Amino acid sequence: MNKNKLENLYKKKIKLLNNYNKYYYDKSEPLISDSKYDELKSEILVLEQKYTFLKSIISPSNIIGYKPSKNFKKFQHRVSMLSLSNAFSEEDLKNFEKRILNFISKNEEFKISYSAEPKIDGISASLTYKNGKFERGLSRGDGRVGEDITANLATIKDIPKEISNKDFPKDIDIRGEVFIKNSDFENLKVKFANPRNAASGSLRQKNPEDTKKIPLNFIAYTFGFERGLKQKKQSDYLKKLDEWGFKANPLNKIISGIKNLIHNYNEVEKQRANLDFDIDGIVYKINDFELQKRLGNVANAPRWAIAHKFSSNKAISKILDIDIQIGRTGALTPVAKIKPVNIGGVLVSNATLHNEDEINRKDIRIDDTVIIERAGDVIPHILSVDINKRTKKSNKFIFPNKCPSCGSKTEKEFNKVTKKIDAVRRCSSKDYYCDRISIEKLKHFVSKEAFNIDGLGKKIIEEFWKLKFIKFPQDIFQLDYKKIEKLEGWGTLSVENLKYSINQKKNISLERLIFALGIRHIGLENAKLLSKHFISFSRFQNLSKLKNYDDLLNIDGIGETQVSSIKRFFANEINIKVLVELGKSLVIKNVLAKEQNGLLKDKSFLVTGKLNGISRAEVKSLIEENSGKIASSVSNKLNYLIIGDKPTRRKVETAKALKIKIINQDDFLKMLNKTS
Ligand code: IVH
C-alpha cells in the first residue's frame, strides 16, 4: 500500500474510533462491544508501530477517552494548589533536609518529624465546606484556577455532604485525591490506559449521572484556605479527617530521620503490588504546621514537603535512530527513536539520551537493543545496552560538531562555578541567529508559565514560523489575522478566539515578561527576583545602557552564572530590539510593593556577618513579609545595618560614617515583637 492510502486508512480508523468514543463517553450509548472497540484500537496502534510516519497527535495513544465534552466554569483557588518537588534517592532526601536545616539555621542534631504519606496517583480536588456544608469542588487546573466539578464530585460516596462535628472549621477547603481502585479498573480497561486516566475522564463528564456509574474514591490529605482549624500538626489533622467522615490513607505514618524514611519507603514499595490503588511514591511533609509556615514556598512547591518517587517501569526495545534536538538555549539533546513499546500503559517511542557524555559513557548506538525506563511524568530514558545483541557492523555514534539547524559550530562551555567542562554541547549562535533556537524561544514565550496564550501552542508556533508569520516574539502581537483565516483548519471563530487570547495577554507582569524572554539560567524564581529589583520595564531595559550588571549580584539568589547570562542577553542587539518592540505592543505592569502596613514599613535593612539560629534567607523573608525592604549595599538610603558574627568591616565603617543605625539580631527580632 502506498503512503497516501495508508494515511487515509489510518485516519478513517481513528475517525471511527472517535465516533465510538463520543457515543460511549458523551452519550453513554456504546455503539459496539468492548472487544470490538479494543480490536479497532489495536489495529490503529499496530499501523503506527509498523509505519512510524503515521503517528500523529490524533493517535489514540495520545488521546485517552473522548476529550472533555463540557467547558466547566472556572474559579480561582482561595489558596493555590501547589505541586511537589521530587526526590529519587537517599542523597536527594538528605539534601532536602539539609536545605530545611539551613533555612531555619539548625544543625543535623535538630530532629524533624515528617508525615510520610503514600502518594496516590489520581486526580487532586479541592472541596470547600462552609458551616459544615459541601459547597463547591474544584479541580486543580493550573494550581491557581480550577474547574467547578462540584456536581461530579458530589457523586463520590467518600465525600461527606454535610458535617456536623462541632470542631469542624467554619470555612475550609479540604484537599485530597480522587482515584479508582485497581479492582474496579478491570472493567474499564478497554477504554482507558490506566486508572488515573479513568478517574480524570469520569470527573470531567458532562452528566454527573455518568460519573456516578464509575466507582470513584476520595482520600483526603491536606487543606487550602481555612478559618477555625485548631490542629497544629499534620498527624492530628489526618486523625481529625477520619472523625469528620473523610477517609485518610491507613498507610500514613509519622517518621523522623532519613534512614527511617528510607526503611518505610522500602517497606511500602514491597506492598505496592498488593495495594488496590496505584501509588507512585511517598510524600514527606514536615509534621509541625508552625514550621511549615516558617519555611514557606519556593516558586510553586513548598519547602516543607517532597515526593519520594518509586522506581519505574522498564521495557526492552531497539534504537531505530538518534535525533538531535535543539533547545531554546542552544543545547543539543540527543533523542533515541525507539521501536514503540508499551511501558505501564503508555506507548513509548522516544527516549532521551541526555547529552553527548551519556552516549559515550553507555556507548549507545543506533540498532542497539536497550532497556528503557519510564518513571512517572519524567521523559523515558535508556538504562542500559544489551551488548550481546549488538551486530558487528554497528558504529559508534558521532555527535555533530556543527548545529544541525544553522551549521554553526557546537561547543561545550567551561562552567566557572563548577570549574568543569559542561556535559552539554551547544550551538554557538547568538539568540535568533539559529532558526531552531528561535522557534524554541517562541514556544517558551507563549508557554503556560510565560505569556500563557490559549490557542497558540507549540504546533501552531511551528506552522506560523514556517509560513513566516512570526520570527521574533513581538511578531505575535502584529499577526495578520486575515492571512490566518485563509489557512486550512482555521475559521472566523477560531481566528477571533486567537485574537482575543493574544490581546488579553498584552497586559503582562514584569516577572512573566522577564521569564518569557527565555534568558538562560533565568527561571521563574529568578525572574521574580529580577522584577522585584527593577520594579519597572524601563529600568530593566536600561540595563543595556547603564551596564551596571554587577549590582545584580547584590540580589539574594542571583549569582555570577545568572549575571553573565543576562550580560550575554543584552550584548545581542536583536534582544534589545525585541524589548523595544515588545514595549510598544504591551502594557507591562510595574511591580507593586506588597501591602505596606507591616511593622517594618518604609524601613530598609542589610545584613552583614553570620546570624545565630536564623538564616539569611529567613531574615529576608521576615523583612519582606513585614513590608520592609532589603537593600543591596550600604548607602544613605539604608535605615538599618544588622550585624552578626564577623561582619564585613567596610560595611560597618561606611554605615557609621553615614550615621546609619547599626543593630544586632535581637534588636531586629524585637522590632517584630519576637525573641530569638
Ligand atoms: S500534598 C503542597 N499529599 O501529588 C502539597 N499530595 O505532586 C501538595 N498527592 O497534586 C499536595 N498524595 O495530586 C499531597 N498525601 C499526599 C498526596 C499528594 C498524592 C498528589 C496530589 C498533588 C501531587 C503533587
XYZ file of C-alpha atoms in Angstrom, residues 534 538-551 570:
16
model
C 13.842 46.536 38.633
C 12.073 50.693 31.531
C 14.553 50.152 34.346
C 15.078 46.591 33.186
C 15.639 47.821 29.623
C 18.055 50.480 30.856
C 20.446 47.782 31.951
C 21.762 47.735 28.396
C 22.704 51.418 28.662
C 23.861 51.636 32.267
C 25.662 48.290 32.093
C 25.519 48.101 35.898
C 25.368 44.316 35.794
C 27.430 43.823 38.929
C 24.711 45.479 41.014
C 21.932 42.383 26.478
